[in-house]
mmCIF file of C-alpha atoms in Angstrom:
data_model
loop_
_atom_site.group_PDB
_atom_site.id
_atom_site.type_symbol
_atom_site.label_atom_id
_atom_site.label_comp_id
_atom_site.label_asym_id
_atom_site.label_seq_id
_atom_site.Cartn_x
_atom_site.Cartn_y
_atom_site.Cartn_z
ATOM 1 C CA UNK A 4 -17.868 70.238 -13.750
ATOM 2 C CA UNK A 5 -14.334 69.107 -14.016
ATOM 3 C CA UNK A 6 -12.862 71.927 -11.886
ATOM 4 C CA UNK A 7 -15.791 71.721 -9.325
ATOM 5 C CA UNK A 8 -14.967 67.912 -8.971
ATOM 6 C CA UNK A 9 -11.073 68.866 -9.066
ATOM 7 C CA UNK A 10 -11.816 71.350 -5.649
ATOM 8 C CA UNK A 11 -13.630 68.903 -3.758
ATOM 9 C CA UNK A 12 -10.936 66.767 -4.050
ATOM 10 C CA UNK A 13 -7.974 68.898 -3.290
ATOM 11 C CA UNK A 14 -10.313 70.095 -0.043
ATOM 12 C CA UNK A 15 -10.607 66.798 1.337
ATOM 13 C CA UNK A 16 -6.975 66.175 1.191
ATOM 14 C CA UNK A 17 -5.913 69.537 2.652
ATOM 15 C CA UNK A 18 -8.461 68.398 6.147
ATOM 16 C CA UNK A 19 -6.679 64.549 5.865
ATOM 17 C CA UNK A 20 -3.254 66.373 5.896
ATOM 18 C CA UNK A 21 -4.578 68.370 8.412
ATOM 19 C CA UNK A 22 -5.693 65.600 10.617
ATOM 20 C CA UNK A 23 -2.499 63.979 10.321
ATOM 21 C CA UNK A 24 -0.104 66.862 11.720
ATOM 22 C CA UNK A 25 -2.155 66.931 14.835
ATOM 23 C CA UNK A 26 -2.710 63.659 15.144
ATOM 24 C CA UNK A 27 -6.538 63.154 14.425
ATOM 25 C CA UNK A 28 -6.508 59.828 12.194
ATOM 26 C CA UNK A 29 -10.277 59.671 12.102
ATOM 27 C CA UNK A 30 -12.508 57.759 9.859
ATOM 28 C CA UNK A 31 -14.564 60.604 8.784
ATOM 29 C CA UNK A 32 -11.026 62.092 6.894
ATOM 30 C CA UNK A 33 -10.067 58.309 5.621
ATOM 31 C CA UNK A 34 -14.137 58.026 4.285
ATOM 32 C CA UNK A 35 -13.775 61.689 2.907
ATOM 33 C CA UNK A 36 -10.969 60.485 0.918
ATOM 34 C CA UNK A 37 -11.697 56.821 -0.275
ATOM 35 C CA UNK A 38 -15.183 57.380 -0.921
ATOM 36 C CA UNK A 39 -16.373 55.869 2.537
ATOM 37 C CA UNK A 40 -16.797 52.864 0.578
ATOM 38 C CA UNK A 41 -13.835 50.639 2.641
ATOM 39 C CA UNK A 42 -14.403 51.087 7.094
ATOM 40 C CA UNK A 43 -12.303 49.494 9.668
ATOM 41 C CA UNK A 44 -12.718 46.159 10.864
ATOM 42 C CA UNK A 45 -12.389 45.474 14.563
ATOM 43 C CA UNK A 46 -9.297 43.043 15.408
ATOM 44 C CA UNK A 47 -10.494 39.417 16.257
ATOM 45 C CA UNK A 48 -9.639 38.681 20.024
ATOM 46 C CA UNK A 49 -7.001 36.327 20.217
ATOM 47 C CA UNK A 50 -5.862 33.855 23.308
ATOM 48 C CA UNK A 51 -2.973 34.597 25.845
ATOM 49 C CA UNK A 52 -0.533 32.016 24.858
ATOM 50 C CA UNK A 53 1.953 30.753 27.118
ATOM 51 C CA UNK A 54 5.883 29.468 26.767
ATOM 52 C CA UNK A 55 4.073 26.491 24.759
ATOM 53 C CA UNK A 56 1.668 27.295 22.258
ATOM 54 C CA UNK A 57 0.854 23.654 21.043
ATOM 55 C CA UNK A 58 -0.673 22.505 24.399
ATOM 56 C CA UNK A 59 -2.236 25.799 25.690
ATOM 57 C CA UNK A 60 -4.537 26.870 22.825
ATOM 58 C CA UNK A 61 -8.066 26.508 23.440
ATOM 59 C CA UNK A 62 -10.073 23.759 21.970
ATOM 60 C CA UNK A 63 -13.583 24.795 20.432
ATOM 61 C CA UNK A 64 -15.958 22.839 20.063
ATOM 62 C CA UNK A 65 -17.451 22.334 17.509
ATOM 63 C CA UNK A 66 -21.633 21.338 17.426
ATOM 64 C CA UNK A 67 -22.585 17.780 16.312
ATOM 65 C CA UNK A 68 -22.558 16.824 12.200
ATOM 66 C CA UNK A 69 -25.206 14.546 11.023
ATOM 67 C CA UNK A 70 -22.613 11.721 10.902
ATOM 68 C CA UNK A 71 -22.257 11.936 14.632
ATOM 69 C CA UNK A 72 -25.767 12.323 15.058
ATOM 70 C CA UNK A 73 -26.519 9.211 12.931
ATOM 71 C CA UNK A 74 -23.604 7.305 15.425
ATOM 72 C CA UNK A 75 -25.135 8.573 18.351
ATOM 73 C CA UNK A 76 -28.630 6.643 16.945
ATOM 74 C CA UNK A 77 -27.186 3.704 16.184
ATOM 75 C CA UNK A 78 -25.767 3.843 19.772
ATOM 76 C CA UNK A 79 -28.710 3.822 21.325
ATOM 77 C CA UNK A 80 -31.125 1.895 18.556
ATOM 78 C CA UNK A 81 -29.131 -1.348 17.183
ATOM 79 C CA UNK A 82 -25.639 -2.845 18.991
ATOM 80 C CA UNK A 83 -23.018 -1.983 17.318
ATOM 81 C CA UNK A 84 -20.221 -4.688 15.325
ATOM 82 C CA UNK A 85 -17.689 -4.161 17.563
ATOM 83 C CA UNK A 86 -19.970 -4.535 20.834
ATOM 84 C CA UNK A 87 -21.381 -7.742 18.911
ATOM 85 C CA UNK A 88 -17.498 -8.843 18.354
ATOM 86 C CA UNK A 89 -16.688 -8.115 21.541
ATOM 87 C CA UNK A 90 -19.758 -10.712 23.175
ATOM 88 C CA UNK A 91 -18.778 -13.774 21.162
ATOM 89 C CA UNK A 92 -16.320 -16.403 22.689
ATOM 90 C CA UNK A 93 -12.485 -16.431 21.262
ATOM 91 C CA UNK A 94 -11.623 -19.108 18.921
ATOM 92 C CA UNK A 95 -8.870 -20.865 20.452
ATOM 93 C CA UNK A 96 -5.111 -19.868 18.666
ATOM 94 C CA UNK A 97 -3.298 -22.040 21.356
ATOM 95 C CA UNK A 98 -0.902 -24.313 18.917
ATOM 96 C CA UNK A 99 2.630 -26.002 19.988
ATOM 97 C CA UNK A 100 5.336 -26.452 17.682
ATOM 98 C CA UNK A 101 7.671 -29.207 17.838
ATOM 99 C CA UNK A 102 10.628 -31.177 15.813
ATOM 100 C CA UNK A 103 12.062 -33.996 16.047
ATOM 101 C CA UNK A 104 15.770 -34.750 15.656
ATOM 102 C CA UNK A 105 18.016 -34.811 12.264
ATOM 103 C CA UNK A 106 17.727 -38.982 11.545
ATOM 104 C CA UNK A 107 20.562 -40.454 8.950
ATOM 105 C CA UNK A 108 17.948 -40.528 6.460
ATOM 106 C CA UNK A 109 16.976 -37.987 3.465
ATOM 107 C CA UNK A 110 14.116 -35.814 3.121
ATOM 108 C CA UNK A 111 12.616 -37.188 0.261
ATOM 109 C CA UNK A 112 12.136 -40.206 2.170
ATOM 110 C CA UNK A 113 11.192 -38.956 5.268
ATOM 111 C CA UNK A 114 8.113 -36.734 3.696
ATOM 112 C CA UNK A 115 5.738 -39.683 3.612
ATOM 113 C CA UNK A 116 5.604 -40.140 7.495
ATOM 114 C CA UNK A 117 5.426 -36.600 7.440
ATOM 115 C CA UNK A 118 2.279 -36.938 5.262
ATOM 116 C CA UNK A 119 0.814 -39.979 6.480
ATOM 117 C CA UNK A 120 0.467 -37.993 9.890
ATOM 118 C CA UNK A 121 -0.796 -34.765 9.053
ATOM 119 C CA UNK A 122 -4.134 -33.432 9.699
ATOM 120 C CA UNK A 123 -4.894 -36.956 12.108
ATOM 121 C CA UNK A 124 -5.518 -36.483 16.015
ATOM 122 C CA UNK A 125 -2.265 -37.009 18.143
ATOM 123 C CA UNK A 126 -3.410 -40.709 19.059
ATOM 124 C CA UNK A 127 -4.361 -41.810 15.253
ATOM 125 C CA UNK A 128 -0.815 -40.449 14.249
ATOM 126 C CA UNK A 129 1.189 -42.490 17.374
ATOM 127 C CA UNK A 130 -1.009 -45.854 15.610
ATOM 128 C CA UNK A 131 -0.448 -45.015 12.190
ATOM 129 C CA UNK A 132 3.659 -44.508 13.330
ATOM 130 C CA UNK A 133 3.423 -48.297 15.597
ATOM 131 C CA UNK A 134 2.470 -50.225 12.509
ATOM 132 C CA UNK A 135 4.315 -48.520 10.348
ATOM 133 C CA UNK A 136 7.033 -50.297 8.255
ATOM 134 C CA UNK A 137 9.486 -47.145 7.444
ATOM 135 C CA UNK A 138 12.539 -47.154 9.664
ATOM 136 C CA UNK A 139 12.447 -43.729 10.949
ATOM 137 C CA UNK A 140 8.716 -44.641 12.348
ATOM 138 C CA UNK A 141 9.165 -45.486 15.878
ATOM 139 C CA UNK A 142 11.114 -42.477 16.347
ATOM 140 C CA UNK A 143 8.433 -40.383 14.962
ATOM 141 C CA UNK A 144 5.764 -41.979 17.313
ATOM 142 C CA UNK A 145 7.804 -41.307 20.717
ATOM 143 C CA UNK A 146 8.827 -37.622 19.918
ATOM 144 C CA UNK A 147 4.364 -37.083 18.916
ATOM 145 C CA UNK A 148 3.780 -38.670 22.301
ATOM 146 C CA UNK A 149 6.745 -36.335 23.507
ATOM 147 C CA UNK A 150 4.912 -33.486 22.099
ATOM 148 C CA UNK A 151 1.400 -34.005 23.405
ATOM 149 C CA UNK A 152 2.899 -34.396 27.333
ATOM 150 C CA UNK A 153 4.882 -30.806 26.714
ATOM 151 C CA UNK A 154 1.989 -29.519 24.986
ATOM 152 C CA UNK A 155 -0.194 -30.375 28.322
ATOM 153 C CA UNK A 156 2.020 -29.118 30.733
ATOM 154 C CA UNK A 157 3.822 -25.760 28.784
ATOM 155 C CA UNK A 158 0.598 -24.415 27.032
ATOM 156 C CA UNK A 159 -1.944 -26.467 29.132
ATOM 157 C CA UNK A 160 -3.803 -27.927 25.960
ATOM 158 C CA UNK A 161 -6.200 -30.830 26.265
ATOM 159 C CA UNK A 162 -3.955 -33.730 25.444
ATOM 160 C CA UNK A 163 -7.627 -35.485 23.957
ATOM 161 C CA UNK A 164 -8.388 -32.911 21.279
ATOM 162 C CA UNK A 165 -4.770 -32.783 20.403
ATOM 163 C CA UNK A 166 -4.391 -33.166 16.127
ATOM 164 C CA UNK A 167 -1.700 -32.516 13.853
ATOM 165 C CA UNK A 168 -2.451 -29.320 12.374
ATOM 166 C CA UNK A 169 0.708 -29.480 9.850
ATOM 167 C CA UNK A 170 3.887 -31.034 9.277
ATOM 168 C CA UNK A 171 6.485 -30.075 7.032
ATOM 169 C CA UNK A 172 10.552 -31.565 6.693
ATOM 170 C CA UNK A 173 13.853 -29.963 6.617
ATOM 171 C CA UNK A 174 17.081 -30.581 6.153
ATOM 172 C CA UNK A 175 19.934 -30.840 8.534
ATOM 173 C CA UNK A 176 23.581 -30.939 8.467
ATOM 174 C CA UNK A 177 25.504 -33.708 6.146
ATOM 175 C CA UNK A 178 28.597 -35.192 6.977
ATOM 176 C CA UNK A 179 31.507 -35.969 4.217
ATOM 177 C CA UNK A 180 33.250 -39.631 3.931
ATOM 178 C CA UNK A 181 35.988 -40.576 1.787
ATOM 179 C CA UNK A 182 34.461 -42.831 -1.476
ATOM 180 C CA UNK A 183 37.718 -44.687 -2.757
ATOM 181 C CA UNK A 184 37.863 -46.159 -6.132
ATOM 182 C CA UNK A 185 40.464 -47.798 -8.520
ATOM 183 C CA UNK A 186 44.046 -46.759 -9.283
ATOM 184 C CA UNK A 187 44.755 -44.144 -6.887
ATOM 185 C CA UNK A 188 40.976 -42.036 -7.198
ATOM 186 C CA UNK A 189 38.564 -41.469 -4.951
ATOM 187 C CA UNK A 190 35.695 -38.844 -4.336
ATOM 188 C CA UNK A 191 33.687 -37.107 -1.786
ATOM 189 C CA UNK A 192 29.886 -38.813 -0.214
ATOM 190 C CA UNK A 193 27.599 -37.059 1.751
ATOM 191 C CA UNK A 194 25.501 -38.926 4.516
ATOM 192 C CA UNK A 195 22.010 -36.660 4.229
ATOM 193 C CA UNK A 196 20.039 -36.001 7.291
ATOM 194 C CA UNK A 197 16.530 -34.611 7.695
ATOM 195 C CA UNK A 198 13.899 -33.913 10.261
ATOM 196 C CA UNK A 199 10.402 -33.197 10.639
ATOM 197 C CA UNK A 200 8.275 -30.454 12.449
ATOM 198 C CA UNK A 201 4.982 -30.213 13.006
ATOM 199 C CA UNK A 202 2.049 -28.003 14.857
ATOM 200 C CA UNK A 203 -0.093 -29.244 17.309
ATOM 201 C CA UNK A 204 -3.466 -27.457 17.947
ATOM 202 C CA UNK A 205 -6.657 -28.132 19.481
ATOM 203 C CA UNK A 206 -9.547 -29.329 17.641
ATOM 204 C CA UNK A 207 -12.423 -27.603 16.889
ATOM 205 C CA UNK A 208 -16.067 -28.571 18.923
ATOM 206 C CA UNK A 209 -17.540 -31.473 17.223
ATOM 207 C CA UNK A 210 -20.531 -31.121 15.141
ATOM 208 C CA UNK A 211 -24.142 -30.494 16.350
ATOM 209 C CA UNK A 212 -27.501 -29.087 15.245
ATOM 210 C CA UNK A 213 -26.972 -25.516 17.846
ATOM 211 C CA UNK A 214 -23.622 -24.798 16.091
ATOM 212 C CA UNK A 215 -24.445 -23.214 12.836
ATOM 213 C CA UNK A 216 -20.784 -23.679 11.832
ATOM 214 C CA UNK A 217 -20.874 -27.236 12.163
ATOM 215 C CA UNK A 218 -24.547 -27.713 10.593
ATOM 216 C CA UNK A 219 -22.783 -29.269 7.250
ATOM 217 C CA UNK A 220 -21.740 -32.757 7.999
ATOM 218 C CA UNK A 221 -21.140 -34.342 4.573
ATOM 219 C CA UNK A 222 -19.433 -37.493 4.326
ATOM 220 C CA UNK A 223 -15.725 -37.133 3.511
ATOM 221 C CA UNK A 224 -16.053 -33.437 2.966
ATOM 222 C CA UNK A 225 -12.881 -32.487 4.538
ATOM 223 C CA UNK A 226 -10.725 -35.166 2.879
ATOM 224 C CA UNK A 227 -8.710 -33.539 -0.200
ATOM 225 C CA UNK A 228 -5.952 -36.148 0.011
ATOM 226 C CA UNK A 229 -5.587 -40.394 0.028
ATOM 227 C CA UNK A 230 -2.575 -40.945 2.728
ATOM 228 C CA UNK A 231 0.186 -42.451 1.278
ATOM 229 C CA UNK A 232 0.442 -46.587 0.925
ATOM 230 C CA UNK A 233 3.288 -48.849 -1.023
ATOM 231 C CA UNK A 234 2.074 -49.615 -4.374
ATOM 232 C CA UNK A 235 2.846 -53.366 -4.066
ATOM 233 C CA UNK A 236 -0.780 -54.932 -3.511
ATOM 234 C CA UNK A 237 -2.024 -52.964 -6.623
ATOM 235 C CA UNK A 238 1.167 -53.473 -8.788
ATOM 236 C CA UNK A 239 -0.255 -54.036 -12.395
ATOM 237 C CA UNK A 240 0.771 -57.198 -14.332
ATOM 238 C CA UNK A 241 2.905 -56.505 -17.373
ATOM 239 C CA UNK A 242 3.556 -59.860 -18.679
ATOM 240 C CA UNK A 243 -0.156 -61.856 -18.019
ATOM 241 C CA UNK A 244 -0.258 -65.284 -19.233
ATOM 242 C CA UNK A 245 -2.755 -66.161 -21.899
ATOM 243 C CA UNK A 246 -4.509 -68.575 -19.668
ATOM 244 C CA UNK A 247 -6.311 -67.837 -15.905
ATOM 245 C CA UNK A 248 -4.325 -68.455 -13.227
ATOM 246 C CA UNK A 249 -6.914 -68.497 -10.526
#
């Protein structure tokens, strides 16, 4: 069996040699000798390309996942978040940021007019500065009312809903002076300055039973913070006498 096996072989590659010298390459000879087990596979058509490759190949497309599909319902069933976004009115970002000038004062001092007016409407914070004790007050109160007129005419804000959203103070350039002292000696002073700036911004719609926003209205629910008052009405007694005095 081994030599019938060995001159079935050696025929089949005498007729592929055959083929090959005039020219026949045919499957028949390439089965006869591989066992017919591999055959040729057609070449996939491929796309004229041009000069530019990346813009002329051809798109396929391709059919419609379930996640599209389940868009595509959603689409046409229920509104979408963004469409719902897109219908509700803007919240009003307009805001106008001022600052007043450096005063000959520090800013450790100048932080509780900067308190006393933040988060108050435009008009509370002018009254608050008027009847104010502090030194640096009245110039406070005509750069807010400063403010509110450039806020009305640069960014067109309503000049009524007007509050301080913030305030914050900085410092600002010292100047040096010559401290003299005894026998010959004498050192350097600084004269501080500081200034305050602050954010004006719209206020929000006031409170009513068709806002849902506005629906809780508790009584001082917003207020986190006392604003700032001298300490000399409630100054304790140290040194009471052992008797009553009223």
């Amino acid at each position: 069996p081994s030599l019938a096996g060995s001159g079935t072989v050696s025929r089949s590659l005498l007729v592929w040699s055959s083929g090959l010298r005039l020219g026949i390459h045919t499957s028949s000879s390439r089965g006869a000798l591989f066992g017919g087990k591999k055959q040729a596979e057609p070449l996939a058509s491929r796309p004229d390309l041009g000069a530019s490759p990346v813009f002329d190949l051809p798109v396929e497309e391709k059919p419609a996942s379930a996640e599209s599909k389940s868009v595509d319902i959603t689409k046409s069933g229920t509104p979408l978040l963004s469409s719902v976004m897109s219908e509700l009115p803007e919240a009003s970002t307009k805001e106008y940021q001022f600052t007043t000038a450096n005063y000959k004062t520090g800013y450790k001092k100048l932080r509780f007019l900067a308190k006393q007016i933040s988060g108050k409407p435009v008009q509370e914070a002018i009254d608050q500065m008027e009847f104010s004790a502090k030194r640096w007050a009245k110039p406070l109160l005509h750069t807010l009312a400063l403010a509110r007129k450039n806020a009305k005419l640069q960014k067109e804000m309503d000049p009524e809903r007007l509050v301080v959203h913030r305030t914050w103070v900085g410092k600002g350039q010292y100047q040096k002076r010559i401290d003299y002292k005894g026998r010959g000696r004498f050192g350097m002073k600084h004269l501080y300055s500081s200034h305050v700036k602050f954010v004006l911004r719209e206020a929000e719609p006031e409170r009513d039973q068709a806002n849902r926003g506005f629906r809780r209205n508790i009584k001082r629910f917003n207020i986190t913070k006392k604003v700032w008052t001298p300490m000399k009405e409630t100054k304790p007694i140290y040194t009471p006498s052992p008797y009553y005095n009223w």
